[in-house]
PDB file of C-alpha atoms in Angstrom:
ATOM      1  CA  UNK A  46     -24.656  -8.729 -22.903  1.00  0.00           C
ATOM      2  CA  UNK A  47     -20.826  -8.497 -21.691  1.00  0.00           C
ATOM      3  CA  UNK A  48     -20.282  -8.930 -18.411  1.00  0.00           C
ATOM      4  CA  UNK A  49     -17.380  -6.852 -16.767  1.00  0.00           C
ATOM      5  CA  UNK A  50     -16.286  -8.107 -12.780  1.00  0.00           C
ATOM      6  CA  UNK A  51     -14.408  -5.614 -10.765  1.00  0.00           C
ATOM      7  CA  UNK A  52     -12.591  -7.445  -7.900  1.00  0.00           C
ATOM      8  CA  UNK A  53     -10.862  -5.283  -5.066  1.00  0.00           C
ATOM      9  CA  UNK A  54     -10.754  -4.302  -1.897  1.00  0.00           C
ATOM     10  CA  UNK A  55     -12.119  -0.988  -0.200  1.00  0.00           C
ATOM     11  CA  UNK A  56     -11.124   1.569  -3.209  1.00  0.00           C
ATOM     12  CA  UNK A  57     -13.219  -0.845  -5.243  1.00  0.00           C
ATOM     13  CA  UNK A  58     -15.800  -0.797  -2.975  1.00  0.00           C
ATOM     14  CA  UNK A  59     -15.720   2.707  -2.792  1.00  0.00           C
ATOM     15  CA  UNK A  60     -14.557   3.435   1.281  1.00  0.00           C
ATOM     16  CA  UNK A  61     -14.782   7.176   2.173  1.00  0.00           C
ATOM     17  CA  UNK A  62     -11.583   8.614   3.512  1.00  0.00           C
ATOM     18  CA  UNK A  63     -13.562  11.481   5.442  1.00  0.00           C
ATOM     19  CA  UNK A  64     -16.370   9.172   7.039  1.00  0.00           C
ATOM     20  CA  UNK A  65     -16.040   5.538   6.156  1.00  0.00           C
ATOM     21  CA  UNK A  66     -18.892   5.562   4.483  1.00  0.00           C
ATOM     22  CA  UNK A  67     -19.648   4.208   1.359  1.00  0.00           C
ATOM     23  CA  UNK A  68     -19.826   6.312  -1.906  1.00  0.00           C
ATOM     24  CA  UNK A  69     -22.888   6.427  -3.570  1.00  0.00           C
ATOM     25  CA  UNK A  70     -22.702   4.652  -6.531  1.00  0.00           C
ATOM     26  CA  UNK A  71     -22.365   7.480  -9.065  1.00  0.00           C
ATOM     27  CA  UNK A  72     -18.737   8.381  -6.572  1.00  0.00           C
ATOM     28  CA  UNK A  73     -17.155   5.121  -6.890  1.00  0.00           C
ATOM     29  CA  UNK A  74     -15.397   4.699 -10.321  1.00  0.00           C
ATOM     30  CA  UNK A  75     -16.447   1.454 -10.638  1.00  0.00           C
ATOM     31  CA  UNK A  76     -19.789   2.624 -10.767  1.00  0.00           C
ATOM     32  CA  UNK A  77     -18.617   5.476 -13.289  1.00  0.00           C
ATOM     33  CA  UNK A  78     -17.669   2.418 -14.944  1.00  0.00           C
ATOM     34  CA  UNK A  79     -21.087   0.702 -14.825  1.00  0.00           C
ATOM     35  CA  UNK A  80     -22.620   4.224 -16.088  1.00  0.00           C
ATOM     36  CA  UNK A  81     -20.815   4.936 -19.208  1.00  0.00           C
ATOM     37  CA  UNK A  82     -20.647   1.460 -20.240  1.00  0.00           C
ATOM     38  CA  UNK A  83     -23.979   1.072 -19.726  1.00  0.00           C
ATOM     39  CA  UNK A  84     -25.368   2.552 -23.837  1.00  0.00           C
ATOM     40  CA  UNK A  85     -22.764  -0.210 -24.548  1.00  0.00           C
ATOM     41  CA  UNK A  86     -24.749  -3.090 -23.400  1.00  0.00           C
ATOM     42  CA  UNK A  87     -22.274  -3.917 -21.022  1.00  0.00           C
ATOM     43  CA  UNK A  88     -22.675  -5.068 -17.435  1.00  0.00           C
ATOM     44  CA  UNK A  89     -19.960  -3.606 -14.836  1.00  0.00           C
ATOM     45  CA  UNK A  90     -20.153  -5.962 -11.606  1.00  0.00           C
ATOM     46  CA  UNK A  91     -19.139  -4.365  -8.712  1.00  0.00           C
ATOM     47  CA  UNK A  92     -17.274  -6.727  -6.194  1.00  0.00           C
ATOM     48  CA  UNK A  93     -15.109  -4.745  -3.311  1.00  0.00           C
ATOM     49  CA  UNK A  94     -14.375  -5.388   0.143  1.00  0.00           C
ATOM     50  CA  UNK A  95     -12.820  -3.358   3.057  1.00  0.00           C
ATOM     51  CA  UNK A  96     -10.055  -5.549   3.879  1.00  0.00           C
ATOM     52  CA  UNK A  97      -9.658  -8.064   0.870  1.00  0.00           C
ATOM     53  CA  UNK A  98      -6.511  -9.326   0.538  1.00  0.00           C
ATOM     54  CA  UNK A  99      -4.807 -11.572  -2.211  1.00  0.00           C
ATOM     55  CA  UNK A 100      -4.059 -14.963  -0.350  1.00  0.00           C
ATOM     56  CA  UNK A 101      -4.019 -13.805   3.513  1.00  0.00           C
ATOM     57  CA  UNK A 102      -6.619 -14.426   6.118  1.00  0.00           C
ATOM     58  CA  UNK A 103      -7.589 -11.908   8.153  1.00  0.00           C
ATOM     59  CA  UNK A 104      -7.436 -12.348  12.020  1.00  0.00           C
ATOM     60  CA  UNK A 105     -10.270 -10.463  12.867  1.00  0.00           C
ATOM     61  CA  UNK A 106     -12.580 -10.304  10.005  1.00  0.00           C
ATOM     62  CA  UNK A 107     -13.733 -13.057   7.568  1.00  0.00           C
ATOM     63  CA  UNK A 108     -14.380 -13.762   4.082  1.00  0.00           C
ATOM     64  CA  UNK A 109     -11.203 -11.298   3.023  1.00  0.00           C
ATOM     65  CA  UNK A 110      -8.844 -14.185   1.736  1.00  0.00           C
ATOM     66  CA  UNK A 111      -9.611 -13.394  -1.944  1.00  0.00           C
ATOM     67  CA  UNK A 112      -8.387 -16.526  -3.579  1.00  0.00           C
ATOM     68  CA  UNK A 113     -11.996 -18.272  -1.524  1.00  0.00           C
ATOM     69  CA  UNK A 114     -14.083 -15.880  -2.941  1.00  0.00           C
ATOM     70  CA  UNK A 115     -12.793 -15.134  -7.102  1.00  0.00           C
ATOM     71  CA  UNK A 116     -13.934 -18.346  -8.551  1.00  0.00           C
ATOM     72  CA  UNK A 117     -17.366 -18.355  -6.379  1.00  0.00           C
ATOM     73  CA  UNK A 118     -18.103 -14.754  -7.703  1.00  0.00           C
ATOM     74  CA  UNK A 119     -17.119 -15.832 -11.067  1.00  0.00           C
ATOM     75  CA  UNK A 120     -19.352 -18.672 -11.238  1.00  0.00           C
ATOM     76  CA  UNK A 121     -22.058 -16.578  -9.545  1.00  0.00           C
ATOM     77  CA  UNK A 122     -22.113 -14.040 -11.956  1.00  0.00           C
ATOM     78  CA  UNK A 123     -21.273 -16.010 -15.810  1.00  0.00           C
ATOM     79  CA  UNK A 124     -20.429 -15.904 -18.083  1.00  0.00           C
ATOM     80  CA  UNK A 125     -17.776 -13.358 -17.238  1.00  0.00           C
ATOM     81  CA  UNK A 126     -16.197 -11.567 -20.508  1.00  0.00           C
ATOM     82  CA  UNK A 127     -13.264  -9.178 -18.564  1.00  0.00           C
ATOM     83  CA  UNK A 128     -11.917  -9.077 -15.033  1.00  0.00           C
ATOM     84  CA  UNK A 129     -10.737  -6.272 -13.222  1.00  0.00           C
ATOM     85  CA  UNK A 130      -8.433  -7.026 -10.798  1.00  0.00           C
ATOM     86  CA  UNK A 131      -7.186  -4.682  -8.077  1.00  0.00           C
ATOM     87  CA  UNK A 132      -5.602  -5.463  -5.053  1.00  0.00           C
ATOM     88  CA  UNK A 133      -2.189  -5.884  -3.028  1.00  0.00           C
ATOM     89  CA  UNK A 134      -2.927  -2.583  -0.566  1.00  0.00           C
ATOM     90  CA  UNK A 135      -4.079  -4.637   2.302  1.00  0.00           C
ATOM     91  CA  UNK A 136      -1.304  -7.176   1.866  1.00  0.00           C
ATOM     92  CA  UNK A 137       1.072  -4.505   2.478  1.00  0.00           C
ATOM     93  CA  UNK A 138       0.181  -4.343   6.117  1.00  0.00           C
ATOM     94  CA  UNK A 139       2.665  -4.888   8.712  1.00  0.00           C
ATOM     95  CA  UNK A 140       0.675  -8.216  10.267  1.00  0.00           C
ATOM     96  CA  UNK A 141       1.459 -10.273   6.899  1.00  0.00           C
ATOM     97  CA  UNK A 142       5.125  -9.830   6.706  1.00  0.00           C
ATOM     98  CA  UNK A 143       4.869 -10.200   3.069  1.00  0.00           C
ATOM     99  CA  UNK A 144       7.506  -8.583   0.514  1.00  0.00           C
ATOM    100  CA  UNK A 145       6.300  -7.222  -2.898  1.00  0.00           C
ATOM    101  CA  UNK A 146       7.283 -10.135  -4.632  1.00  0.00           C
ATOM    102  CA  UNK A 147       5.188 -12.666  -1.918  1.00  0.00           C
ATOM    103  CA  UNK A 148       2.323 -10.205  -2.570  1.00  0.00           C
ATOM    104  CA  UNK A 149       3.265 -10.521  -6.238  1.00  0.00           C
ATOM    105  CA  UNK A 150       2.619 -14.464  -6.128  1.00  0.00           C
ATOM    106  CA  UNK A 151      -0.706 -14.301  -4.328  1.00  0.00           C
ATOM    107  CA  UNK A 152      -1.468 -11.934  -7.750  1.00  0.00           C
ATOM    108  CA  UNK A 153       0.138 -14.578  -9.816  1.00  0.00           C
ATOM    109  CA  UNK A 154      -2.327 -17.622  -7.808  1.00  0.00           C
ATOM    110  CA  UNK A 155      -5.439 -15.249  -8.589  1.00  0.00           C
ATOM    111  CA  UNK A 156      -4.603 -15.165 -12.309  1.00  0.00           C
ATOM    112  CA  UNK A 157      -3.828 -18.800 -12.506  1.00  0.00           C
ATOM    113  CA  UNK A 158      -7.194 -19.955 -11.049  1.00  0.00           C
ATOM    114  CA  UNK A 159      -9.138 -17.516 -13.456  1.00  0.00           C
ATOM    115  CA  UNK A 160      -7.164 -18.779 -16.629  1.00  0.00           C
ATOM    116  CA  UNK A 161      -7.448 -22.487 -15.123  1.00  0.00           C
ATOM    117  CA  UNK A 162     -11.684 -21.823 -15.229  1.00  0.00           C
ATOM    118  CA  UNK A 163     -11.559 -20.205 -18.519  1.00  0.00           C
ATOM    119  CA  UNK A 164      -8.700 -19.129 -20.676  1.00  0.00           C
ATOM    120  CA  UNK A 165     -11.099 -16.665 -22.557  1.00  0.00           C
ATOM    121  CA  UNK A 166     -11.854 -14.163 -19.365  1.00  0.00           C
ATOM    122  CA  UNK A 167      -9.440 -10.980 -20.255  1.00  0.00           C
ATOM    123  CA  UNK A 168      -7.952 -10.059 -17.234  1.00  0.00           C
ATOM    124  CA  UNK A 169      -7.183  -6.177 -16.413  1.00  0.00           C
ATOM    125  CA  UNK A 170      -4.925  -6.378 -13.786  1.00  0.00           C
ATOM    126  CA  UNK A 171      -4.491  -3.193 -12.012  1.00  0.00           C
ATOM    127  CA  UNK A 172      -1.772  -2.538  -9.501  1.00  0.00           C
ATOM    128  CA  UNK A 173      -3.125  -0.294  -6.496  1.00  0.00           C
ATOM    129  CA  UNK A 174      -2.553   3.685  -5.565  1.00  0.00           C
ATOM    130  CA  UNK A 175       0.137   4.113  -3.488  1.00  0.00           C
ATOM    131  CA  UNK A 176      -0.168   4.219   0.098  1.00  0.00           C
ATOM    132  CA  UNK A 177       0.472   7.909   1.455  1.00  0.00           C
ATOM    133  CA  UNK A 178       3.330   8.637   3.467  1.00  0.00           C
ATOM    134  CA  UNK A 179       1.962   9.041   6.563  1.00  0.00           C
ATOM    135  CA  UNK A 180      -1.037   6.536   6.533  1.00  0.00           C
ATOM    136  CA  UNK A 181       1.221   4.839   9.530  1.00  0.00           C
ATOM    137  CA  UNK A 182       1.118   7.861  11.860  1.00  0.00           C
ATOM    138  CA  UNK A 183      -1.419   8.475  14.380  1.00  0.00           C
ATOM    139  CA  UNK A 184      -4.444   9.317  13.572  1.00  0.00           C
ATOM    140  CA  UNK A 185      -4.699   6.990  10.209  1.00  0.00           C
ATOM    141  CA  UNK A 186      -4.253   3.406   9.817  1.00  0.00           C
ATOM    142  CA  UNK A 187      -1.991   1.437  12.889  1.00  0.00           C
ATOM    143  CA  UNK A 188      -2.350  -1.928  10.301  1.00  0.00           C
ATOM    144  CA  UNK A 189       0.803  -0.327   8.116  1.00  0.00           C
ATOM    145  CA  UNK A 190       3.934   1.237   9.292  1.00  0.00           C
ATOM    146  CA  UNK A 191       6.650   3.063   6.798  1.00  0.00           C
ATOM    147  CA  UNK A 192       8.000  -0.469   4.999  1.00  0.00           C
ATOM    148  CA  UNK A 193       4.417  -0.721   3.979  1.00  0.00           C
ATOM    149  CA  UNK A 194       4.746   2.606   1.994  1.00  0.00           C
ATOM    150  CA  UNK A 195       7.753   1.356   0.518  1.00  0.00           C
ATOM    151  CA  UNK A 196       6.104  -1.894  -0.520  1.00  0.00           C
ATOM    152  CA  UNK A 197       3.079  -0.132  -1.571  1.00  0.00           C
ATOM    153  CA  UNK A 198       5.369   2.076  -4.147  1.00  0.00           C
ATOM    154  CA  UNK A 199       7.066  -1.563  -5.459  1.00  0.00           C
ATOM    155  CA  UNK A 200       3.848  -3.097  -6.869  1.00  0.00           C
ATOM    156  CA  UNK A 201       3.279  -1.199  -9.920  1.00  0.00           C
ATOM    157  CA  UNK A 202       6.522  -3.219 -11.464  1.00  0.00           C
ATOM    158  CA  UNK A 203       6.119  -6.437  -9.885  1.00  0.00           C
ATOM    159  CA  UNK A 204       2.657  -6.578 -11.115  1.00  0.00           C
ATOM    160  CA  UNK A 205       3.736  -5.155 -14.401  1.00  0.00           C
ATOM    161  CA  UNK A 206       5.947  -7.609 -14.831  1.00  0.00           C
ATOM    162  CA  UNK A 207       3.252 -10.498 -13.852  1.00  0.00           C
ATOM    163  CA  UNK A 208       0.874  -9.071 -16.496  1.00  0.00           C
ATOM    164  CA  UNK A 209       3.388  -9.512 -19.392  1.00  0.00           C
ATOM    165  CA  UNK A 210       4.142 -13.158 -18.139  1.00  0.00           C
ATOM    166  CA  UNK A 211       0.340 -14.295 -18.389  1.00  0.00           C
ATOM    167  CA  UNK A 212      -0.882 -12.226 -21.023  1.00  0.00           C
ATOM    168  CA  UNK A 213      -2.878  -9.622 -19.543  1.00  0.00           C
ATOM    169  CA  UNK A 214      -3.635  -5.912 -19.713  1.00  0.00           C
ATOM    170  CA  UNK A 215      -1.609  -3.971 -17.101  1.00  0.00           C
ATOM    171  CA  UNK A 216      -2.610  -0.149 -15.789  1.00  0.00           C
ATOM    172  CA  UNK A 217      -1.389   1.517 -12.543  1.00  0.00           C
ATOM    173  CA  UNK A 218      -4.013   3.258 -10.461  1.00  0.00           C
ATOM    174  CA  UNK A 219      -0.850   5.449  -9.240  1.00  0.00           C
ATOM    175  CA  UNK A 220      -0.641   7.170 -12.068  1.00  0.00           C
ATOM    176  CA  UNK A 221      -3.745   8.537 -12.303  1.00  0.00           C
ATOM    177  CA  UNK A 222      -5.069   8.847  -8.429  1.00  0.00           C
ATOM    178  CA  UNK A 223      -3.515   9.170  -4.918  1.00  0.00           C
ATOM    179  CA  UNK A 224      -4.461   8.406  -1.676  1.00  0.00           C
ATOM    180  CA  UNK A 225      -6.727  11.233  -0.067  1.00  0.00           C
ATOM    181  CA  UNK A 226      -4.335  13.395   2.680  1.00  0.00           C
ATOM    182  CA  UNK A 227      -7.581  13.117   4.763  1.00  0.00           C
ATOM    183  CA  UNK A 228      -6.977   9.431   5.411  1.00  0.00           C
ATOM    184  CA  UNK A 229      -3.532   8.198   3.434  1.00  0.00           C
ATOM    185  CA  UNK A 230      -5.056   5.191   2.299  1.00  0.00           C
ATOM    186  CA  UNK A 231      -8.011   5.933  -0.130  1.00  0.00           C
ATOM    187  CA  UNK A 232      -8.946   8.443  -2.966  1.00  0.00           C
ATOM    188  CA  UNK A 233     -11.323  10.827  -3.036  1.00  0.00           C
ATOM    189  CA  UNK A 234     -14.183  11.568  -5.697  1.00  0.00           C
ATOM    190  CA  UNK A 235     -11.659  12.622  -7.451  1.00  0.00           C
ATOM    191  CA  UNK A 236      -9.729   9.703  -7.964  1.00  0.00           C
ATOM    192  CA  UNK A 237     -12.549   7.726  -8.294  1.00  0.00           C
ATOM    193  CA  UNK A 238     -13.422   9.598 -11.583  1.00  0.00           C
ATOM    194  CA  UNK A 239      -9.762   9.604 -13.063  1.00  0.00           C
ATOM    195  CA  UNK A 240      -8.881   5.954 -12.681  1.00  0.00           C
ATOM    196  CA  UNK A 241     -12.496   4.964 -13.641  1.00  0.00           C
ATOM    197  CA  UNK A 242     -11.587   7.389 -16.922  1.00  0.00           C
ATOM    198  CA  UNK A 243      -8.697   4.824 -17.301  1.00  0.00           C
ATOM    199  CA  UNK A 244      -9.853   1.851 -17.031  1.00  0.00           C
ATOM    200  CA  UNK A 245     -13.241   3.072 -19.318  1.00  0.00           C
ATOM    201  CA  UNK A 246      -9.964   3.715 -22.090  1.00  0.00           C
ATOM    202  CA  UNK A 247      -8.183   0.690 -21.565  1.00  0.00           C
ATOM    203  CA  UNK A 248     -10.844  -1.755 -21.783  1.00  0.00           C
ATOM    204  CA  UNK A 249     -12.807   0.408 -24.938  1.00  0.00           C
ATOM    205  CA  UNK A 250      -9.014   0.285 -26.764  1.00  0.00           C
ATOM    206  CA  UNK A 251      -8.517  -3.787 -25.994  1.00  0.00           C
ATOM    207  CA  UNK A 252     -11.555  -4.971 -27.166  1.00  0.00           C
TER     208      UNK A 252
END
């Protein structure tokens, strides 16, 4: 059996924008993603966190420094055939002070750890919806202010450009979801559905 790992942060772990709940399973695309590959003999992995960041500690929460956890999961859970790898929205916030290209290298320190364990994991490396335009106002999410819409816009090319320089598969959740207007920050059932559609297509065409 292959073994699929989907690493992110609360879009992967499937945070509602209208309750902060969790989505059931069947909601969350990575769980889509678990369902139709599932006639396929192929194990999806479902590993999201509120919060999870690429090489930044969180001051009020623990365990969201992602470069502590990758490796740990990995080895938990091999062999691992493909990772999915989706974050840089939390990195964005205004606490981190970090540009795209600084959130660009903690993407880049990720991959490098991964192909250090074993060259033969595929990597999927997906840059992140963008965040809405008004996620900073009142009401939403005080973490991220206007520059951290900006930034969130930059990532698709910065990690586009990272994919090509270590070999990987490249897709941007932006083009095929958007943040929900109820909370500016995460996608709705719909957008679960559409970029699990994607990244069902991109990982059945680069087998």
């Amino acid at each position: 059996m292959k073994r699929v790992l989907c690493f992110g942060d609360s879009n992967t772990y499937g945070y509602s924008p209208f309750d902060g709940t969790r989505f059931p399973k069947e909601v969350r695309w990575s769980g889509i993603l678990a369902d139709r590959f599932s006639k396929d003999d192929v194990q999806v992995i479902e590993e999201g966190l509120v919060g999870r960041t690429t090489v930044f500690e969180d001051s009020i929460r623990v365990g969201r420094k992602g470069t502590d956890f990758l490796l740990p999961l990995i080895e938990s859970h091999y062999p691992i055939d493909t990772l999915v790898l989706m974050l840089g929205t939390n990195d964005c916030k205004t606490i981190y002070k970090a540009s795209p290209y600084i959130i660009g290298r903690g993407i880049e320190i990720l991959i490098q750890q991964v192909k250090d364990f074993n060259s033969n994991i595929k990597i999927l490396l997906v840059s992140p919806i963008f965040l809405g335009d008004r996620v900073w106002e009142d009401g939403f999410d005080p973490e991220f202010n206007e520059e951290a819409v900006e930034k969130s816009h930059k990532l698709k090319d910065v990690y586009k450009d990272i994919a090509n320089k270590y070999g990987c598969s490249f897709l941007a959740a932006s083009d095929y979801a958007n943040p929900s207007e109820a909370d500016q920050e995460h996608m709705n059932e719909e957008g679960h559905r559409a970029l699990s559609n994607a990244i069902y297509e991109k990982l059945i065409n680069e087998k």
